[in-house]
PDB file of C-alpha atoms in Angstrom:
ATOM      1  CA  MET A1061      27.597  37.516  76.607  1.00 40.00           C
ATOM      2  CA  SER A1062      24.864  39.561  78.103  1.00 38.00           C
ATOM      3  CA  THR A1063      25.703  42.277  80.586  1.00 36.00           C
ATOM      4  CA  SER A1064      24.137  40.286  83.389  1.00 38.00           C
ATOM      5  CA  SER A1065      26.546  37.395  82.743  1.00 50.00           C
ATOM      6  CA  HIS A1066      29.491  39.751  83.222  1.00 49.00           C
ATOM      7  CA  HIS A1067      28.113  40.694  86.631  1.00 43.00           C
ATOM      8  CA  GLU A1068      27.883  37.044  87.593  1.00 73.00           C
ATOM      9  CA  LEU A1069      31.670  36.704  87.394  1.00 82.00           C
ATOM     10  CA  SER A1070      33.377  36.984  90.736  1.00 82.00           C
ATOM     11  CA  GLU A1071      35.098  40.286  91.471  1.00 86.00           C
ATOM     12  CA  PRO A1072      38.583  38.693  91.484  1.00 83.00           C
ATOM     13  CA  LEU A1073      37.866  37.191  88.062  1.00 86.00           C
ATOM     14  CA  GLN A1074      36.625  40.514  86.692  1.00 87.00           C
ATOM     15  CA  ASN A1075      39.741  42.266  88.075  1.00 89.00           C
ATOM     16  CA  TRP A1076      41.984  39.585  86.616  1.00 86.00           C
ATOM     17  CA  LEU A1077      40.440  40.074  83.155  1.00 89.00           C
ATOM     18  CA  LYS A1078      40.989  43.829  83.428  1.00 91.00           C
ATOM     19  CA  SER A1079      44.643  43.313  84.416  1.00 90.00           C
ATOM     20  CA  LEU A1080      45.565  41.256  81.345  1.00 88.00           C
ATOM     21  CA  PRO A1081      47.466  43.030  78.567  1.00 88.00           C
ATOM     22  CA  PRO A1082      45.354  44.135  75.580  1.00 90.00           C
ATOM     23  CA  THR A1083      46.923  41.559  73.279  1.00 87.00           C
ATOM     24  CA  MET A1084      46.353  37.893  72.495  1.00 88.00           C
ATOM     25  CA  PRO A1085      49.149  35.532  71.542  1.00 84.00           C
ATOM     26  CA  MET A1086      49.453  34.461  67.906  1.00 84.00           C
ATOM     27  CA  ARG A1087      50.405  30.976  69.109  1.00 83.00           C
ATOM     28  CA  ALA A1088      49.189  28.874  72.027  1.00 82.00           C
ATOM     29  CA  THR A1089      50.911  29.470  75.308  1.00 70.00           C
ATOM     30  CA  THR A1090      53.193  26.541  75.976  1.00 59.00           C
ATOM     31  CA  ASN A1091      54.982  27.928  78.991  1.00 58.00           C
ATOM     32  CA  SER A1092      52.080  29.680  80.670  1.00 55.00           C
ATOM     33  CA  PRO A1093      52.645  29.935  84.376  1.00 59.00           C
ATOM     34  CA  MET A1094      50.700  27.187  86.079  1.00 66.00           C
ATOM     35  CA  ILE A1095      49.787  29.737  88.736  1.00 71.00           C
ATOM     36  CA  GLU A1096      47.642  31.651  86.221  1.00 78.00           C
ATOM     37  CA  GLY A1097      45.857  28.445  85.189  1.00 81.00           C
ATOM     38  CA  LYS A1098      45.247  27.421  88.808  1.00 83.00           C
ATOM     39  CA  ARG A1099      44.067  30.910  89.636  1.00 83.00           C
ATOM     40  CA  LEU A1100      41.653  30.904  86.701  1.00 87.00           C
ATOM     41  CA  GLU A1101      40.383  27.441  87.616  1.00 88.00           C
ATOM     42  CA  HIS A1102      39.637  28.700  91.143  1.00 85.00           C
ATOM     43  CA  TRP A1103      37.882  31.851  89.884  1.00 84.00           C
ATOM     44  CA  ILE A1104      35.753  29.905  87.422  1.00 88.00           C
ATOM     45  CA  ALA A1105      34.573  27.705  90.288  1.00 86.00           C
ATOM     46  CA  GLU A1106      34.102  30.724  92.579  1.00 85.00           C
ATOM     47  CA  SER A1107      31.933  32.399  89.939  1.00 85.00           C
ATOM     48  CA  ASN A1108      29.785  29.260  89.760  1.00 85.00           C
ATOM     49  CA  LEU A1109      30.469  28.959  86.037  1.00 86.00           C
ATOM     50  CA  PRO A1110      30.111  25.458  84.673  1.00 90.00           C
ATOM     51  CA  ALA A1111      33.665  24.326  83.948  1.00 89.00           C
ATOM     52  CA  ASP A1112      32.548  23.091  80.526  1.00 92.00           C
ATOM     53  CA  SER A1113      30.740  26.315  79.508  1.00 92.00           C
ATOM     54  CA  LEU A1114      31.693  28.461  76.546  1.00 94.00           C
ATOM     55  CA  VAL A1115      32.325  31.322  78.971  1.00 93.00           C
ATOM     56  CA  ALA A1116      34.937  29.162  80.737  1.00 93.00           C
ATOM     57  CA  ALA A1117      36.377  28.238  77.315  1.00 94.00           C
ATOM     58  CA  MET A1118      36.713  31.920  76.451  1.00 95.00           C
ATOM     59  CA  LEU A1119      38.485  32.630  79.739  1.00 93.00           C
ATOM     60  CA  TRP A1120      41.003  29.838  79.081  1.00 91.00           C
ATOM     61  CA  LEU A1121      41.425  31.130  75.568  1.00 92.00           C
ATOM     62  CA  ARG A1122      42.131  34.623  76.880  1.00 91.00           C
ATOM     63  CA  ILE A1123      45.420  33.429  78.380  1.00 87.00           C
ATOM     64  CA  GLY A1124      46.268  31.233  75.409  1.00 85.00           C
ATOM     65  CA  LEU A1125      45.718  27.870  77.095  1.00 87.00           C
ATOM     66  CA  ILE A1126      44.148  25.842  74.335  1.00 90.00           C
ATOM     67  CA  ASP A1127      43.892  22.378  75.957  1.00 90.00           C
ATOM     68  CA  PRO A1128      41.024  23.257  78.360  1.00 91.00           C
ATOM     69  CA  THR A1129      39.380  25.363  75.636  1.00 93.00           C
ATOM     70  CA  HIS A1130      39.643  22.553  73.065  1.00 95.00           C
ATOM     71  CA  GLU A1131      38.216  20.070  75.545  1.00 95.00           C
ATOM     72  CA  ILE A1132      35.129  22.245  75.918  1.00 96.00           C
ATOM     73  CA  VAL A1133      34.543  23.269  72.301  1.00 96.00           C
ATOM     74  CA  GLN A1134      35.254  19.865  70.769  1.00 94.00           C
ATOM     75  CA  ALA A1135      31.740  18.674  71.615  1.00 89.00           C
ATOM     76  CA  GLU A1136      30.070  22.024  70.890  1.00 91.00           C
ATOM     77  CA  THR A1137      27.855  22.417  67.836  1.00 90.00           C
ATOM     78  CA  THR A1138      26.803  26.021  68.448  1.00 95.00           C
ATOM     79  CA  PRO A1139      28.041  28.845  66.223  1.00 96.00           C
ATOM     80  CA  LEU A1140      30.078  30.335  69.089  1.00 96.00           C
ATOM     81  CA  GLY A1141      31.548  26.914  69.880  1.00 96.00           C
ATOM     82  CA  SER A1142      32.594  26.516  66.251  1.00 97.00           C
ATOM     83  CA  TYR A1143      34.105  29.995  66.248  1.00 97.00           C
ATOM     84  CA  LEU A1144      36.124  29.295  69.400  1.00 97.00           C
ATOM     85  CA  HIS A1145      37.188  25.965  67.915  1.00 97.00           C
ATOM     86  CA  GLY A1146      38.573  27.925  64.967  1.00 97.00           C
ATOM     87  CA  VAL A1147      40.534  30.199  67.299  1.00 97.00           C
ATOM     88  CA  VAL A1148      41.966  27.171  69.148  1.00 96.00           C
ATOM     89  CA  HIS A1149      43.286  25.665  65.925  1.00 96.00           C
ATOM     90  CA  ARG A1150      44.659  29.042  64.825  1.00 96.00           C
ATOM     91  CA  LEU A1151      46.609  29.298  68.089  1.00 94.00           C
ATOM     92  CA  GLU A1152      47.761  25.732  67.597  1.00 93.00           C
ATOM     93  CA  GLY A1153      49.157  26.571  64.171  1.00 94.00           C
ATOM     94  CA  ASP A1154      46.661  24.202  62.512  1.00 96.00           C
ATOM     95  CA  TYR A1155      45.604  26.885  60.036  1.00 97.00           C
ATOM     96  CA  TRP A1156      43.554  24.887  57.514  1.00 97.00           C
ATOM     97  CA  ASN A1157      41.554  23.320  60.363  1.00 97.00           C
ATOM     98  CA  SER A1158      41.008  26.746  61.857  1.00 98.00           C
ATOM     99  CA  LYS A1159      39.481  27.982  58.594  1.00 98.00           C
ATOM    100  CA  TYR A1160      37.294  24.882  58.465  1.00 98.00           C
ATOM    101  CA  TRP A1161      35.799  25.719  61.899  1.00 97.00           C
ATOM    102  CA  PHE A1162      35.212  29.345  60.968  1.00 97.00           C
ATOM    103  CA  ARG A1163      33.195  28.102  57.946  1.00 96.00           C
ATOM    104  CA  GLN A1164      31.068  26.029  60.348  1.00 96.00           C
ATOM    105  CA  VAL A1165      29.867  29.101  62.279  1.00 96.00           C
ATOM    106  CA  ARG A1166      26.967  29.808  59.874  1.00 93.00           C
ATOM    107  CA  ASP A1167      25.286  32.385  62.101  1.00 95.00           C
ATOM    108  CA  ASN A1168      24.968  35.660  60.220  1.00 94.00           C
ATOM    109  CA  ARG A1169      23.776  37.578  63.309  1.00 95.00           C
ATOM    110  CA  LEU A1170      26.836  36.519  65.318  1.00 95.00           C
ATOM    111  CA  LEU A1171      29.218  37.239  62.433  1.00 96.00           C
ATOM    112  CA  GLN A1172      27.549  40.591  61.742  1.00 96.00           C
ATOM    113  CA  SER A1173      27.761  41.612  65.401  1.00 96.00           C
ATOM    114  CA  ILE A1174      31.450  40.621  65.579  1.00 97.00           C
ATOM    115  CA  SER A1175      32.103  42.531  62.338  1.00 97.00           C
ATOM    116  CA  GLN A1176      30.465  45.698  63.669  1.00 97.00           C
ATOM    117  CA  SER A1177      32.432  45.518  66.915  1.00 96.00           C
ATOM    118  CA  MET A1178      35.681  44.741  65.071  1.00 97.00           C
ATOM    119  CA  GLU A1179      35.150  47.617  62.624  1.00 97.00           C
ATOM    120  CA  GLN A1180      34.606  50.112  65.404  1.00 97.00           C
ATOM    121  CA  ARG A1181      37.537  48.901  67.528  1.00 97.00           C
ATOM    122  CA  LEU A1182      39.962  48.648  64.617  1.00 98.00           C
ATOM    123  CA  GLU A1183      39.131  52.247  63.687  1.00 98.00           C
ATOM    124  CA  GLU A1184      39.616  53.389  67.291  1.00 97.00           C
ATOM    125  CA  GLU A1185      42.947  51.538  67.554  1.00 96.00           C
ATOM    126  CA  GLY A1186      44.253  52.827  64.227  1.00 97.00           C
ATOM    127  CA  LEU A1187      44.525  49.284  62.878  1.00 97.00           C
ATOM    128  CA  MET A1188      41.921  49.474  60.122  1.00 98.00           C
ATOM    129  CA  SER A1189      44.371  50.122  57.281  1.00 97.00           C
ATOM    130  CA  MET A1190      46.396  47.066  58.299  1.00 96.00           C
ATOM    131  CA  ALA A1191      43.214  44.970  58.609  1.00 98.00           C
ATOM    132  CA  LEU A1192      42.118  46.085  55.141  1.00 98.00           C
ATOM    133  CA  SER A1193      45.512  45.465  53.544  1.00 97.00           C
ATOM    134  CA  LEU A1194      45.653  41.941  54.996  1.00 96.00           C
ATOM    135  CA  SER A1195      42.022  41.136  54.009  1.00 97.00           C
ATOM    136  CA  ILE A1196      41.046  40.795  57.665  1.00 98.00           C
ATOM    137  CA  MET A1197      38.298  43.370  57.014  1.00 98.00           C
ATOM    138  CA  SER A1198      36.596  44.334  53.773  1.00 97.00           C
ATOM    139  CA  GLU A1199      33.488  46.429  53.248  1.00 96.00           C
ATOM    140  CA  GLY A1200      32.620  46.340  56.957  1.00 96.00           C
ATOM    141  CA  ILE A1201      32.925  42.567  57.226  1.00 97.00           C
ATOM    142  CA  PHE A1202      35.450  40.867  59.491  1.00 97.00           C
ATOM    143  CA  HIS A1203      37.029  37.749  57.980  1.00 97.00           C
ATOM    144  CA  PRO A1204      38.405  35.448  60.670  1.00 97.00           C
ATOM    145  CA  SER A1205      40.029  33.327  57.944  1.00 97.00           C
ATOM    146  CA  GLY A1206      41.839  36.481  56.774  1.00 98.00           C
ATOM    147  CA  LEU A1207      43.285  36.838  60.278  1.00 98.00           C
ATOM    148  CA  VAL A1208      44.327  33.179  60.140  1.00 97.00           C
ATOM    149  CA  THR A1209      46.151  33.786  56.826  1.00 97.00           C
ATOM    150  CA  ALA A1210      47.827  36.944  58.176  1.00 96.00           C
ATOM    151  CA  ILE A1211      49.049  35.106  61.284  1.00 95.00           C
ATOM    152  CA  GLU A1212      50.186  32.131  59.220  1.00 95.00           C
ATOM    153  CA  ASN A1213      52.147  34.379  56.847  1.00 93.00           C
ATOM    154  CA  GLN A1214      53.694  36.275  59.761  1.00 91.00           C
ATOM    155  CA  SER A1215      54.686  33.049  61.476  1.00 87.00           C
ATOM    156  CA  GLN A1216      56.570  31.953  58.323  1.00 85.00           C
ATOM    157  CA  GLN A1217      58.746  35.062  58.335  1.00 81.00           C
ATOM    158  CA  PRO A1218      62.243  34.211  59.604  1.00 70.00           C
ATOM    159  CA  ASP A1219      62.713  37.672  61.106  1.00 68.00           C
ATOM    160  CA  SER A1220      59.213  38.532  62.248  1.00 61.00           C
ATOM    161  CA  GLU A1221      58.885  42.254  62.562  1.00 63.00           C
ATOM    162  CA  SER A1222      57.921  42.857  66.170  1.00 74.00           C
ATOM    163  CA  GLY A1223      55.652  45.758  65.232  1.00 82.00           C
ATOM    164  CA  SER A1224      53.601  43.560  62.891  1.00 89.00           C
ATOM    165  CA  VAL A1225      53.416  40.756  65.445  1.00 89.00           C
ATOM    166  CA  LEU A1226      52.235  43.179  68.119  1.00 89.00           C
ATOM    167  CA  LYS A1227      49.564  44.580  65.772  1.00 93.00           C
ATOM    168  CA  LEU A1228      48.305  41.100  64.922  1.00 95.00           C
ATOM    169  CA  GLU A1229      48.235  40.244  68.624  1.00 93.00           C
ATOM    170  CA  ARG A1230      46.260  43.434  69.204  1.00 95.00           C
ATOM    171  CA  ILE A1231      43.798  42.535  66.391  1.00 97.00           C
ATOM    172  CA  SER A1232      43.431  39.077  67.973  1.00 96.00           C
ATOM    173  CA  TRP A1233      42.622  40.711  71.304  1.00 96.00           C
ATOM    174  CA  ILE A1234      40.034  42.935  69.602  1.00 97.00           C
ATOM    175  CA  GLU A1235      38.525  39.767  68.139  1.00 97.00           C
ATOM    176  CA  TRP A1236      38.402  38.118  71.592  1.00 96.00           C
ATOM    177  CA  THR A1237      36.817  41.215  73.104  1.00 95.00           C
ATOM    178  CA  SER A1238      34.201  41.268  70.312  1.00 95.00           C
ATOM    179  CA  LEU A1239      33.425  37.619  70.950  1.00 94.00           C
ATOM    180  CA  TRP A1240      33.228  38.195  74.702  1.00 93.00           C
ATOM    181  CA  GLU A1241      30.661  40.954  74.156  1.00 89.00           C
ATOM    182  CA  ASN A1242      28.642  38.822  71.754  1.00 79.00           C
ATOM    183  CA  ALA A1243      28.773  35.470  73.538  1.00 74.00           C
TER     184      ALA A1243
END
């Protein structure tokens, strides 16, 4: 998203984004407070964002509500739309379908830009060694399917280690932030 688009968001919406924790859920939010959804719906309208825009889809995705996001991206054929579709299915636990949508992105500039942002942020956050060991990053390239596999493997652990879950949620947030900057 260009800098000017960020300025077009209403101040309450910008403040709301800043107030969210720097993590993303590994699974879709099923018990998300309806108040958050209603608040977001109001702020999207107040910001004059088309309700069916990819920016709106990303905002819904930010709080883990996949139904409104899926509704928007289902008809999208753009690389970003395909990417977001992959994230929706990852959050849904539909891992093979998620990987399918990531393969549909086919925009090297978008993927390269996300990779550069991810590499920098993972280094800053001290998460690069984990990303490398899980094949989420390799040779400066971010692999969204690697993140899908890591989340799938973690979700199959009976006693998920909370530290690993938190790190994967943090990596997912870094991914969202990278997408937000590049949308």
